[in-house]
Coordinates of C-alpha atoms and ligand atoms in Angstrom, one line a residue:
M1 CA 0.0 0.0 0.0
H2 CA 0.9 3.6 -0.4
R3 CA 2.3 4.5 3.1
G4 CA 1.9 8.0 4.5
I5 CA 2.1 9.9 7.7
A6 CA 0.8 13.3 8.9
T7 CA 3.3 16.0 9.8
V8 CA 1.4 16.5 13.0
S9 CA 2.7 13.1 14.1
L10 CA 6.2 14.3 14.5
S11 CA 8.1 16.9 16.6
G12 CA 10.3 19.6 15.1
I13 CA 9.7 22.1 12.4
L14 CA 8.2 21.3 9.0
E15 CA 11.5 21.0 7.0
E16 CA 12.9 18.5 9.6
K17 CA 9.6 16.6 9.7
L18 CA 9.7 16.1 5.9
E19 CA 13.3 14.9 5.9
A20 CA 12.6 12.4 8.7
I21 CA 9.5 11.1 6.9
A22 CA 11.4 10.6 3.7
A23 CA 14.4 9.0 5.5
A24 CA 12.0 6.4 7.0
G25 CA 10.8 5.4 3.5
F26 CA 7.3 6.8 3.5
D27 CA 5.6 7.3 0.1
G28 CA 3.5 10.3 1.0
V29 CA 2.7 12.9 3.6
E30 CA -0.3 14.8 5.1
I31 CA 0.5 18.4 5.5
F32 CA -0.9 19.8 8.8
D33 CA -2.2 23.3 8.3
N34 CA -0.5 24.6 11.6
D35 CA 2.9 23.3 10.3
L36 CA 2.4 25.2 7.1
V37 CA 1.2 28.4 8.7
A38 CA 4.2 28.4 11.0
S39 CA 6.6 27.8 8.1
P40 CA 8.4 30.6 6.1
L41 CA 8.2 28.4 3.0
P42 CA 5.5 29.1 0.5
P43 CA 3.3 26.1 -0.4
Q44 CA 4.9 25.8 -3.8
E45 CA 8.3 25.4 -2.2
I46 CA 7.0 22.8 0.3
A47 CA 5.6 20.9 -2.7
R48 CA 9.0 21.1 -4.4
R49 CA 10.8 19.8 -1.3
C50 CA 8.3 16.9 -1.0
A51 CA 8.9 16.0 -4.6
D52 CA 12.7 16.2 -4.2
L53 CA 12.4 13.9 -1.2
G54 CA 10.2 11.5 -3.2
L55 CA 7.1 12.2 -1.2
T56 CA 3.6 12.8 -2.6
V57 CA 1.4 15.3 -0.8
D58 CA -1.6 13.1 -0.1
L59 CA -3.7 15.4 2.0
F60 CA -3.9 18.9 3.4
Q61 CA -5.6 19.0 6.8
P62 CA -7.7 20.1 8.4
I63 CA -10.4 22.5 7.4
R64 CA -12.7 22.9 10.4
D65 CA -16.3 23.7 11.0
V66 CA -17.6 24.0 7.5
E67 CA -21.1 22.6 8.0
G68 CA -23.9 23.0 10.5
V69 CA -23.0 26.7 10.4
D70 CA -25.6 29.6 10.9
P71 CA -26.5 30.5 7.3
A72 CA -25.6 34.2 8.0
R73 CA -22.0 33.2 8.6
F74 CA -21.7 30.7 5.8
P75 CA -20.3 33.2 3.3
A76 CA -17.3 33.7 5.6
V77 CA -16.9 29.9 5.7
L78 CA -16.8 29.7 1.9
H79 CA -14.2 32.5 1.9
R80 CA -12.0 30.6 4.3
V81 CA -12.4 27.3 2.4
R82 CA -11.5 29.0 -0.9
R83 CA -8.3 30.4 0.6
K84 CA -7.4 26.9 2.0
L85 CA -8.2 25.2 -1.3
E86 CA -5.8 27.6 -3.0
V87 CA -3.1 26.5 -0.5
A88 CA -4.0 22.8 -1.1
S89 CA -3.8 23.4 -4.8
A90 CA -0.4 25.0 -4.5
L91 CA 0.8 22.0 -2.4
G92 CA -0.4 19.7 -5.1
A93 CA -2.7 17.9 -2.6
G94 CA -5.6 16.2 -4.3
T95 CA -7.6 15.8 -1.1
V96 CA -8.3 18.0 1.9
L97 CA -9.7 16.8 5.2
A98 CA -12.8 18.6 6.6
C99 CA -13.7 17.5 10.1
S100 CA -17.2 17.7 11.6
N101 CA -18.2 20.8 13.4
A102 CA -17.1 20.8 17.0
L103 CA -18.2 24.3 18.0
P104 CA -20.8 24.7 20.8
D105 CA -23.2 26.7 18.4
A106 CA -23.1 24.1 15.6
V107 CA -26.6 23.7 14.2
D108 CA -28.2 20.2 14.3
D109 CA -29.9 20.3 11.0
P110 CA -28.9 17.5 8.5
D111 CA -30.5 19.3 5.6
L112 CA -28.6 22.5 6.3
S113 CA -25.3 20.5 6.8
A114 CA -25.9 18.7 3.5
E115 CA -26.6 21.9 1.6
Q116 CA -23.4 23.5 3.0
L117 CA -21.3 20.4 2.3
H118 CA -22.6 20.4 -1.2
A119 CA -21.5 24.0 -1.6
V120 CA -18.1 23.2 -0.2
G121 CA -18.0 20.3 -2.7
E122 CA -18.8 22.6 -5.6
L123 CA -16.0 24.9 -4.6
A124 CA -13.5 22.0 -4.2
A125 CA -14.4 20.6 -7.5
S126 CA -13.6 23.9 -9.2
F127 CA -10.0 23.3 -7.9
G128 CA -10.1 19.7 -8.9
I129 CA -9.8 18.7 -5.2
T130 CA -11.8 16.1 -3.2
V131 CA -13.0 16.7 0.3
A132 CA -12.8 13.9 2.8
Y133 CA -15.3 14.5 5.6
E134 CA -14.4 13.1 9.1
A135 CA -16.5 12.6 12.1
L136 CA -14.5 13.9 15.1
A137 CA -15.2 11.7 18.1
W138 CA -16.0 15.0 19.9
G139 CA -18.0 16.6 17.0
R140 CA -21.0 18.6 18.3
H141 CA -23.6 16.6 16.3
V142 CA -21.6 14.4 13.9
D143 CA -19.4 12.3 16.2
R144 CA -19.6 8.8 14.7
V145 CA -18.7 7.5 11.3
G146 CA -22.3 6.5 10.5
R147 CA -23.5 10.1 10.9
A148 CA -20.7 11.4 8.7
W149 CA -21.6 8.9 6.0
A150 CA -25.2 9.9 6.2
A151 CA -24.1 13.6 5.8
V152 CA -21.9 12.6 2.8
L153 CA -24.9 10.8 1.2
R154 CA -27.2 13.7 1.7
A155 CA -24.7 16.2 0.4
D156 CA -24.8 14.2 -2.8
H157 CA -21.7 15.7 -4.4
P158 CA -18.9 13.6 -6.1
A159 CA -16.2 15.9 -4.4
I160 CA -17.6 15.1 -0.9
T161 CA -16.3 11.8 0.4
L162 CA -15.9 10.1 3.7
A163 CA -12.7 10.1 5.8
V164 CA -12.1 7.1 8.0
D165 CA -9.9 7.6 11.1
T166 CA -9.5 4.5 13.1
F167 CA -9.1 6.4 16.4
H168 CA -12.3 8.4 16.0
M169 CA -14.2 5.2 15.1
L170 CA -12.8 2.9 17.8
A171 CA -12.9 5.6 20.5
R172 CA -16.7 5.8 20.1
G173 CA -17.0 2.0 20.2
D174 CA -17.5 1.5 16.4
D175 CA -15.6 -1.3 14.6
G176 CA -15.2 -2.3 11.0
S177 CA -18.9 -3.4 10.8
A178 CA -19.9 0.3 11.0
L179 CA -18.6 0.7 7.4
A180 CA -20.8 -2.1 6.0
G181 CA -22.4 -1.1 2.7
I182 CA -20.1 2.0 2.1
P183 CA -18.5 1.7 -1.3
G184 CA -14.7 2.0 -1.2
D185 CA -14.7 4.7 -3.9
R186 CA -16.7 6.9 -1.6
I187 CA -14.0 6.7 1.1
G188 CA -11.7 9.6 0.3
F189 CA -9.0 9.0 2.9
L190 CA -7.9 6.5 5.6
Q191 CA -6.0 7.6 8.7
V192 CA -4.7 5.1 11.2
A193 CA -3.9 5.5 14.9
D194 CA -4.1 3.3 18.0
A195 CA -4.4 4.2 21.7
P196 CA -4.2 2.5 25.0
L197 CA -7.6 1.9 26.6
L198 CA -8.2 4.8 29.0
D199 CA -11.3 5.9 30.7
M200 CA -11.2 9.7 30.1
N201 CA -12.5 12.6 28.0
V202 CA -12.2 11.5 24.4
L203 CA -10.6 14.9 23.3
E204 CA -7.9 14.7 25.9
W205 CA -7.4 11.0 25.1
S206 CA -7.0 11.8 21.4
R207 CA -4.6 14.7 21.9
H208 CA -2.3 13.2 24.5
F209 CA -2.4 9.4 24.1
R210 CA -2.7 8.4 20.5
C211 CA 0.0 6.0 19.4
F212 CA 1.1 4.0 16.4
P213 CA -0.8 0.8 15.5
G214 CA 0.3 -2.1 17.7
Q215 CA 1.4 0.2 20.5
G216 CA -2.1 0.5 21.9
T217 CA -5.1 -1.8 22.4
L218 CA -7.6 -0.8 19.7
D219 CA -8.5 -3.1 16.9
V220 CA -6.9 -0.9 14.2
A221 CA -6.4 -3.8 11.8
G222 CA -10.1 -4.7 11.9
V223 CA -11.1 -1.3 10.7
V224 CA -8.4 -1.1 8.0
A225 CA -9.4 -4.6 6.8
A226 CA -13.0 -3.4 6.4
V227 CA -11.9 -0.3 4.5
L228 CA -9.8 -2.4 2.1
E229 CA -12.6 -5.0 1.7
A230 CA -14.9 -2.1 0.8
G231 CA -12.6 -1.4 -2.2
Y232 CA -10.6 1.6 -0.9
R233 CA -7.2 1.8 -2.6
G234 CA -5.9 5.1 -1.4
P235 CA -3.1 5.8 1.2
L236 CA -2.7 4.2 4.5
S237 CA -1.7 7.2 6.6
L238 CA -0.6 7.5 10.2
E239 CA -2.0 10.4 12.2
I240 CA -1.1 10.3 15.9
F241 CA -0.5 13.0 18.5
S242 CA 0.9 12.3 21.9
D243 CA 3.0 13.8 24.7
V244 CA 5.6 11.2 23.9
V245 CA 6.2 12.0 20.3
R246 CA 6.2 15.8 21.0
E247 CA 9.5 15.2 22.9
A248 CA 11.0 12.5 20.7
D249 CA 13.5 12.9 17.8
P250 CA 11.4 13.1 14.6
F251 CA 13.7 10.6 12.8
V252 CA 13.2 8.0 15.6
T253 CA 9.4 8.6 15.5
A254 CA 9.2 8.3 11.7
R255 CA 11.1 5.0 11.8
D256 CA 8.9 3.8 14.6
G257 CA 5.8 4.8 12.5
M258 CA 7.1 2.9 9.5
R259 CA 7.7 -0.2 11.6
S260 CA 4.1 0.1 12.9
L261 CA 2.8 0.0 9.4
V262 CA 4.9 -3.1 8.6
F263 CA 3.4 -4.7 11.7
L264 CA -0.1 -3.6 10.8
E265 CA 0.3 -5.1 7.3
D266 CA 1.5 -8.4 9.0
Q267 CA -1.9 -8.4 10.8
L268 CA -3.8 -7.5 7.7
G269 CA -2.1 -10.4 5.9
E270 CA -3.6 -12.8 8.4
R271 CA -7.1 -11.3 8.1
L272 CA -7.4 -10.8 4.4
S273 CA -7.5 -13.2 1.5
G274 CA -8.0 -13.0 -2.3
P275 CA -7.2 -10.0 -4.5
V276 CA -7.5 -7.6 -1.5
R277 CA -4.6 -9.2 0.2
E278 CA -2.4 -8.4 -2.9
Q279 CA -2.8 -4.7 -1.9
I280 CA -0.6 -5.1 1.1
S281 CA 3.1 -5.9 1.2
V282 CA 3.6 -8.5 4.0
A283 CA 7.1 -8.7 5.3
P284 CA 8.5 -12.2 6.0
P285 CA 7.1 -13.5 9.3
V286 CA 8.9 -13.7 12.6
P287 CA 11.2 -16.7 12.9
R288 CA 9.7 -20.2 13.5
R289 CA 11.7 -20.4 16.7
T290 CA 14.2 -18.1 18.5
D291 CA 16.9 -20.0 20.5
V292 CA 20.1 -18.7 22.0
A293 CA 23.2 -19.8 20.1
F294 CA 26.1 -18.0 21.8
V295 CA 27.2 -14.9 23.5
E296 CA 30.1 -13.0 22.0
L297 CA 32.7 -11.3 24.3
S298 CA 35.2 -8.8 22.8
D299 CA 38.6 -9.1 24.3
P300 CA 41.4 -7.6 22.1
T301 CA 44.1 -8.6 24.5
G302 CA 42.6 -12.1 25.1
S303 CA 43.4 -11.7 28.8
V304 CA 40.1 -10.6 30.4
Y305 CA 37.5 -13.4 29.7
P306 CA 39.4 -16.6 29.2
G307 CA 40.3 -16.8 32.9
L308 CA 36.7 -16.3 34.0
L309 CA 35.5 -18.9 31.4
S310 CA 38.0 -21.5 32.5
G311 CA 37.0 -20.9 36.1
L312 CA 33.4 -21.4 35.2
G313 CA 34.3 -24.8 33.7
F314 CA 34.2 -23.7 30.0
H315 CA 36.7 -25.3 27.7
V316 CA 38.0 -24.3 24.3
A317 CA 35.8 -26.1 21.8
G318 CA 37.1 -24.7 18.6
R319 CA 38.7 -21.8 16.7
H320 CA 37.3 -19.6 13.9
R321 CA 38.6 -20.6 10.5
T322 CA 39.7 -17.0 9.5
K323 CA 39.3 -14.7 12.5
P324 CA 40.9 -14.5 15.9
V325 CA 37.8 -15.8 17.6
V326 CA 37.8 -18.7 20.1
W327 CA 34.7 -20.8 20.8
W328 CA 34.3 -21.8 24.5
R329 CA 31.8 -24.4 25.7
N330 CA 30.3 -25.8 28.8
G331 CA 27.7 -28.5 28.0
G332 CA 24.9 -26.6 26.1
A333 CA 26.4 -23.2 26.9
H334 CA 28.4 -21.4 24.3
V335 CA 30.6 -18.3 24.5
V336 CA 32.8 -16.9 21.7
V337 CA 35.7 -14.6 22.5
N338 CA 36.6 -12.2 19.7
E339 CA 40.1 -10.7 19.8
A340 CA 39.4 -8.6 16.7
A341 CA 36.7 -6.4 18.2
P342 CA 37.2 -3.4 20.5
G343 CA 36.7 -4.2 24.2
P344 CA 36.6 -5.6 26.7
A345 CA 32.9 -5.6 26.0
A346 CA 29.9 -7.8 25.9
T347 CA 27.7 -6.4 23.1
A348 CA 26.9 -9.2 20.8
F349 CA 25.1 -12.5 20.8
G350 CA 24.0 -15.2 18.3
L351 CA 20.5 -16.7 17.9
V352 CA 19.3 -19.7 16.0
A353 CA 16.3 -18.2 14.3
P354 CA 15.3 -19.9 11.0
P355 CA 14.7 -19.1 8.2
V356 CA 17.8 -16.9 8.3
A357 CA 17.2 -15.1 5.0
D358 CA 13.7 -14.2 6.1
V359 CA 14.9 -12.7 9.3
A360 CA 17.4 -10.5 7.4
E361 CA 14.7 -9.4 5.0
R362 CA 12.3 -8.7 7.8
A363 CA 14.9 -6.6 9.6
A364 CA 15.4 -4.6 6.4
A365 CA 11.6 -4.0 6.0
L366 CA 11.6 -2.9 9.6
L367 CA 14.5 -0.5 9.1
W368 CA 16.7 -2.2 11.7
P369 CA 20.2 -1.7 10.4
A370 CA 22.5 -4.5 9.4
V371 CA 25.9 -5.0 11.1
D372 CA 28.7 -4.0 8.8
K373 CA 31.0 -7.0 8.6
T374 CA 33.2 -9.0 6.4
R375 CA 32.4 -12.6 5.6
G376 CA 35.2 -15.0 4.6
E377 CA 34.9 -17.4 1.8
G378 CA 33.0 -20.5 2.8
E379 CA 31.8 -19.0 6.0
A380 CA 28.2 -19.3 7.2
D381 CA 26.0 -16.4 6.3
L382 CA 25.2 -15.0 9.8
P383 CA 23.3 -11.8 9.1
G384 CA 23.9 -9.4 11.9
I385 CA 21.4 -6.7 13.0
T386 CA 22.2 -3.8 15.2
S387 CA 19.7 -2.9 18.0
P388 CA 19.0 0.7 18.9
S389 CA 21.3 0.4 22.0
G390 CA 24.1 -0.9 19.8
L391 CA 23.9 -4.7 20.4
H392 CA 24.9 -6.9 17.5
V393 CA 22.5 -9.8 17.1
F394 CA 23.7 -12.5 14.7
V395 CA 21.3 -15.0 13.2
S396 CA 22.2 -18.6 12.5
A397 CA 20.5 -21.5 10.9
E398 CA 19.8 -24.7 12.9
P399 CA 22.7 -27.0 13.9
G400 CA 23.7 -29.2 10.9
E401 CA 22.2 -26.9 8.3
T402 CA 23.9 -24.6 5.8
D403 CA 24.7 -21.3 7.6
D404 CA 25.0 -23.0 11.0
W405 CA 27.4 -20.9 13.1
H406 CA 29.3 -24.0 14.3
T407 CA 30.6 -24.5 10.7
D408 CA 32.8 -21.4 11.0
F409 CA 34.9 -23.1 13.6
V410 CA 37.5 -25.8 13.5
A411 CA 36.7 -28.0 16.5
D412 CA 39.4 -28.7 19.0
D413 CA 40.4 -32.3 19.3
E414 CA 41.5 -32.1 23.0
R415 CA 38.1 -31.9 24.7
A416 CA 38.1 -31.2 28.4
P417 CA 35.5 -33.1 30.4
D418 CA 32.0 -31.8 29.8
N419 CA 30.5 -30.3 32.9
G420 CA 27.1 -30.4 31.4
W421 CA 25.6 -27.0 31.9
L422 CA 22.2 -26.8 30.3
G423 CA 22.7 -23.5 28.4
L424 CA 22.2 -19.8 28.5
D425 CA 19.0 -19.1 30.5
H426 CA 18.8 -15.3 29.9
L427 CA 20.8 -12.2 29.2
D428 CA 20.6 -8.8 31.0
V429 CA 21.1 -5.9 28.6
A430 CA 21.6 -2.4 29.9
V431 CA 20.0 0.4 27.9
S432 CA 19.5 4.1 28.6
A433 CA 16.1 5.3 29.6
D434 CA 15.4 7.1 26.3
Q435 CA 16.3 3.9 24.3
L436 CA 14.1 1.5 26.3
N437 CA 11.0 1.7 24.1
E438 CA 12.9 1.4 20.9
E439 CA 15.0 -1.5 22.2
L440 CA 11.7 -3.3 23.2
S441 CA 10.3 -2.6 19.8
F442 CA 13.5 -4.2 18.2
F443 CA 12.9 -7.5 20.0
R444 CA 9.2 -7.4 19.6
T445 CA 8.9 -6.6 15.9
L446 CA 11.9 -8.5 14.6
F447 CA 11.8 -11.7 16.6
G448 CA 8.2 -11.6 18.0
L449 CA 9.4 -11.6 21.6
H450 CA 6.7 -10.7 24.0
P451 CA 7.0 -8.8 27.3
V452 CA 6.6 -10.9 30.4
S453 CA 7.2 -8.5 33.2
S454 CA 8.0 -4.9 34.1
E455 CA 9.6 -4.5 37.5
E456 CA 11.3 -1.7 39.5
Y457 CA 13.8 -1.9 42.3
I458 CA 15.6 0.5 44.6
Q459 CA 19.4 0.0 44.3
P460 CA 22.0 1.4 46.6
E461 CA 22.2 4.4 44.2
G462 CA 19.0 5.2 42.3
R463 CA 16.4 3.1 40.7
L464 CA 16.6 0.0 38.5
R465 CA 13.9 -0.9 36.0
I466 CA 13.7 -4.3 34.4
R467 CA 11.6 -5.2 31.4
A468 CA 11.8 -9.0 30.6
L469 CA 11.0 -10.4 27.2
R470 CA 10.9 -13.9 25.9
A471 CA 10.3 -15.9 22.7
E472 CA 6.9 -17.3 22.0
K473 CA 8.6 -20.4 20.6
G474 CA 12.2 -21.0 21.6
D475 CA 14.4 -20.4 24.6
L476 CA 15.5 -16.8 24.2
R477 CA 14.9 -14.6 27.2
V478 CA 16.2 -11.1 27.5
A479 CA 15.9 -8.7 30.4
L480 CA 16.3 -5.0 29.5
T481 CA 17.6 -3.0 32.4
V482 CA 17.5 0.8 32.9
S483 CA 19.5 2.3 35.7
D484 CA 18.3 5.8 36.3
S485 CA 21.3 6.8 38.4
G486 CA 24.5 5.5 40.1
A487 CA 27.2 3.5 38.5
G488 CA 24.7 1.4 36.6
A489 CA 23.7 4.3 34.5
Q490 CA 27.0 4.2 32.7
Q491 CA 26.6 0.5 31.8
H492 CA 25.8 -0.7 28.4
G493 CA 25.5 -3.9 26.4
I494 CA 25.2 -7.3 28.1
T495 CA 25.8 -6.9 31.8
Q496 CA 24.8 -10.4 32.8
M497 CA 24.9 -13.9 31.3
A498 CA 22.8 -16.3 33.3
F499 CA 23.5 -20.0 32.7
A500 CA 21.2 -22.8 33.7
T501 CA 22.7 -25.8 35.4
P502 CA 21.1 -29.1 36.4
D503 CA 22.8 -28.9 39.9
V504 CA 23.7 -25.4 41.1
V505 CA 25.3 -26.7 44.3
D506 CA 27.7 -28.8 42.4
A507 CA 28.4 -26.0 39.9
V508 CA 29.1 -23.5 42.6
R509 CA 31.4 -25.9 44.5
R510 CA 33.4 -26.5 41.3
I511 CA 33.6 -22.8 40.4
R512 CA 34.8 -21.9 43.9
S513 CA 37.5 -24.6 43.8
R514 CA 38.8 -22.9 40.6
G515 CA 39.1 -19.6 42.3
V516 CA 36.1 -17.7 40.9
E517 CA 34.7 -15.3 43.5
L518 CA 30.9 -15.3 44.1
L519 CA 28.7 -12.7 45.8
S520 CA 28.0 -13.5 49.4
P521 CA 24.5 -12.7 50.7
P522 CA 24.4 -11.6 54.4
D523 CA 23.1 -13.7 57.3
N524 CA 20.0 -11.4 57.5
Y525 CA 19.0 -12.6 54.1
Y526 CA 18.9 -16.2 55.2
A527 CA 17.0 -15.3 58.4
D528 CA 14.5 -13.6 56.1
L529 CA 14.3 -16.6 53.8
D530 CA 13.5 -18.8 56.7
A531 CA 10.8 -16.3 57.9
R532 CA 9.2 -16.2 54.5
F533 CA 9.3 -19.8 53.4
A534 CA 9.8 -21.8 56.7
L535 CA 12.5 -23.8 54.8
D536 CA 13.7 -27.3 55.6
P537 CA 16.7 -26.6 57.9
D538 CA 19.0 -28.8 55.7
L539 CA 18.2 -26.7 52.7
L540 CA 18.8 -23.5 54.6
V541 CA 22.2 -24.7 55.7
L542 CA 23.0 -25.7 52.1
L543 CA 22.0 -22.3 50.7
R544 CA 24.0 -20.4 53.3
K545 CA 27.0 -22.6 52.9
H546 CA 27.1 -22.1 49.1
D547 CA 26.0 -18.4 49.1
L548 CA 22.9 -19.3 47.1
L549 CA 19.9 -17.0 46.7
Y550 CA 16.5 -18.7 46.7
D551 CA 13.0 -18.1 45.5
R552 CA 9.9 -20.2 45.4
N553 CA 6.4 -19.9 44.0
A554 CA 3.4 -22.2 43.4
T555 CA 5.1 -23.8 40.4
G556 CA 8.7 -24.5 41.7
E557 CA 11.9 -23.1 43.1
L558 CA 14.9 -21.2 41.9
L559 CA 18.4 -21.5 43.4
H560 CA 21.0 -19.0 42.0
A561 CA 24.4 -17.4 42.6
Y562 CA 26.4 -14.5 41.0
T563 CA 30.0 -13.9 40.3
V564 CA 31.5 -10.7 41.8
P565 CA 31.0 -8.0 39.1
G566 CA 34.1 -7.4 36.8
E567 CA 34.9 -4.9 34.2
G568 CA 31.9 -2.6 33.5
G569 CA 29.8 -4.4 36.1
F570 CA 29.7 -7.6 34.0
Q571 CA 28.5 -10.6 36.0
V572 CA 27.7 -14.2 35.5
E573 CA 24.7 -15.8 37.1
I574 CA 24.5 -19.6 37.7
L575 CA 21.0 -20.9 38.4
E576 CA 19.0 -24.0 38.8
R577 CA 15.3 -24.1 38.1
R578 CA 13.3 -26.7 40.0
G579 CA 9.8 -27.7 38.9
G580 CA 8.0 -25.2 36.7
Y581 CA 9.6 -22.0 38.2
D582 CA 9.7 -19.6 35.3
G583 CA 10.8 -16.2 36.9
Y584 CA 14.1 -14.6 37.6
G585 CA 14.3 -14.5 41.4
S586 CA 13.4 -10.8 41.3
A587 CA 12.6 -10.8 45.0
N588 CA 16.4 -11.1 45.6
T589 CA 17.4 -8.3 43.3
H590 CA 18.0 -5.7 46.1
V591 CA 20.1 -8.2 48.0
R592 CA 22.2 -8.9 44.9
L593 CA 22.6 -5.2 44.1
A594 CA 23.7 -4.4 47.7
A595 CA 26.2 -7.4 47.8
A596 CA 27.6 -6.3 44.4
R597 CA 28.1 -2.8 45.7
R598 CA 29.9 -4.1 48.8
S599 CA 32.1 -6.3 46.8
Ligands
MG601 MG1 -8.0 12.3 11.7

C-alpha cells in the first residue's frame, strides 16, 4: 500500500519533519495546516521539497467547522475554504480533510449541513480537489462515522467523500462493521492511529495518548481490513499525536511509525484473502523459533574473559577458520571470545532463528540496520542486525544446516570433560532510559518476543527498572535494564549472562574450587528466607554454605548465585530451576545489588 504519515505526528519544524518522513521510507505525507502556517516556506516550495524527497502530498488537513453553520455566517466559511483550497492546490494535494463541526453553536440540521457540504464540494471541484469529511469523536452533532456517512450521502456531491480515522471510530465503540455497505470509492482517505484503553475525556485521550498501530489496544487492523474490503485503494496514513512524540526525535518517530505499518500489514495479511490481500506488502514472518546460540565477548588482549570462562568450567571447543575468535563451551552453553573487536565488552550474541534469509529481509523491512562486517569465503551467512542500543545480534541456521554458526569453527580435538551446563538461561542488557522503548520494539517486531514483566527496584544508588521479554517459541529470554542513576547508568550492552545448570550446588562448588569469587549474601538474608518460606533446615544450611539465593512460587523453586562484578559491572549468574519455576528470582534483586556494591 501507499504509506503515509501526517506531519502532526512528529516533533520539530516542517523541514525536519519532511526529511525524517522521507528517511523512514514513506511514500507520502499529510501536511498539517498549523505546520504550514508556521513555516516561512511558500506552499509551492513545500511541494517542491516533498517532490525532491520522493514524497507525494496526499492530504492537506484540516479544514474545520464547514457545515452546521448559521447561514448568516456561511459566506465567511466559503471565503476561508476558498483560501485553504488555494493552499492545497499550490501544495499539489488532491484531497483536503474537513472535520465535523465541534463548535458549541453548531446547528443540528442534517438538511442544512448537506446543503453546506454540497456548496463546499462545488468549490473544491472547481479546484479539482476532493474533500474527505471526518466525524471527530467529539464533534458537536456528527461524532460517529455512521453520521458522517449519512451527511456525505445527503450532500450528494462527487467531491464530498468520507474520511475514515481508526481512532475516532474505535474511540466511540464502532468497529469495521460500522462501514458495512459503504462503497470503497466513496471513502476519500484512511487515517490510522491506535491508543491504550483509557477511561477519560475523548478529546484529551486523542490529543495526548494516540500511538502507532500495535502500541495501543484498539483493533486498528479490523477497521483497516474493512476499508480495504470495501474497495478503498488510497493511502494508509498515520495520524497520531501524543505527549511522547512531542518530545521524541522526529527521525526516531518516523522509523517507529514505518515499523508500525509493517506490523499492521502483518496483521492484515492474516485477516485478508484473495485480491484484497495483494494490496498489502507483507514482510517475511517472525522466525519459527528463536533460541540462543552463543554470547560473544570482545577481548582484544585475550586476557580478560578466558580466565573467567575457565574458572566457570568452560573449555575451548574450537577456533574460527579465518578470524581471531575462540569458541568456548560448557555443555549446552556457548561463548565466543573475539580478539578482533574493541573491548573488553559484551555487546553481541547469536541466535538460532530460522529461516535466516527471512529474518534478514524482515529486519530490512523494519529498518533495523545490518551489522557492517566482512564474511570470509566458505563461512556461514550469519546476518547481523544492530539494535537501537548498539547490540549486534547474529542470526544462525539450525545446527547441521547450511549457515549453522558452528561450521565457521574448526573443532578442538582435545576436549576437556564436559561439565554439562544446560545452556544460557537469559541475558541482561543495559539500555539508557530514552532507548528503552525502541529496544523493546526491536525484539518485539523482529523476533516476535513478548514482554513478560515490568519491574522496578531501589538499588544502593537510584532506581533500576527491568523489562523482561521472551520468545513465544524458543528459549531466548532477554531482560532489558535501565538504571536511572548511580554507576549502573554508565553500563551498556550485556551486563549479565545467566546460565542454567542441572545442579547449582555442584556447579558453585566447582567454580569456587577454581578460584572464581561469588557474591556472598548476608546472614540477615537467610534469616528472612526462613521467615518467609519456613525452609527445611537442611536446605537453609546448604543455601547459606554455598552463598545461594532462593525463591519459590506455586510452580517451583529457583536457586541461584552470582559472580562478583568485573569490568563494567559484568556478571555471570548460575542458576537451577526446579519444577516449573519460570521467573528470575526478582525478590532477591535488592540483596544482589547491595552485595555487588559491597564487593
Ligand atoms: Mg483524523
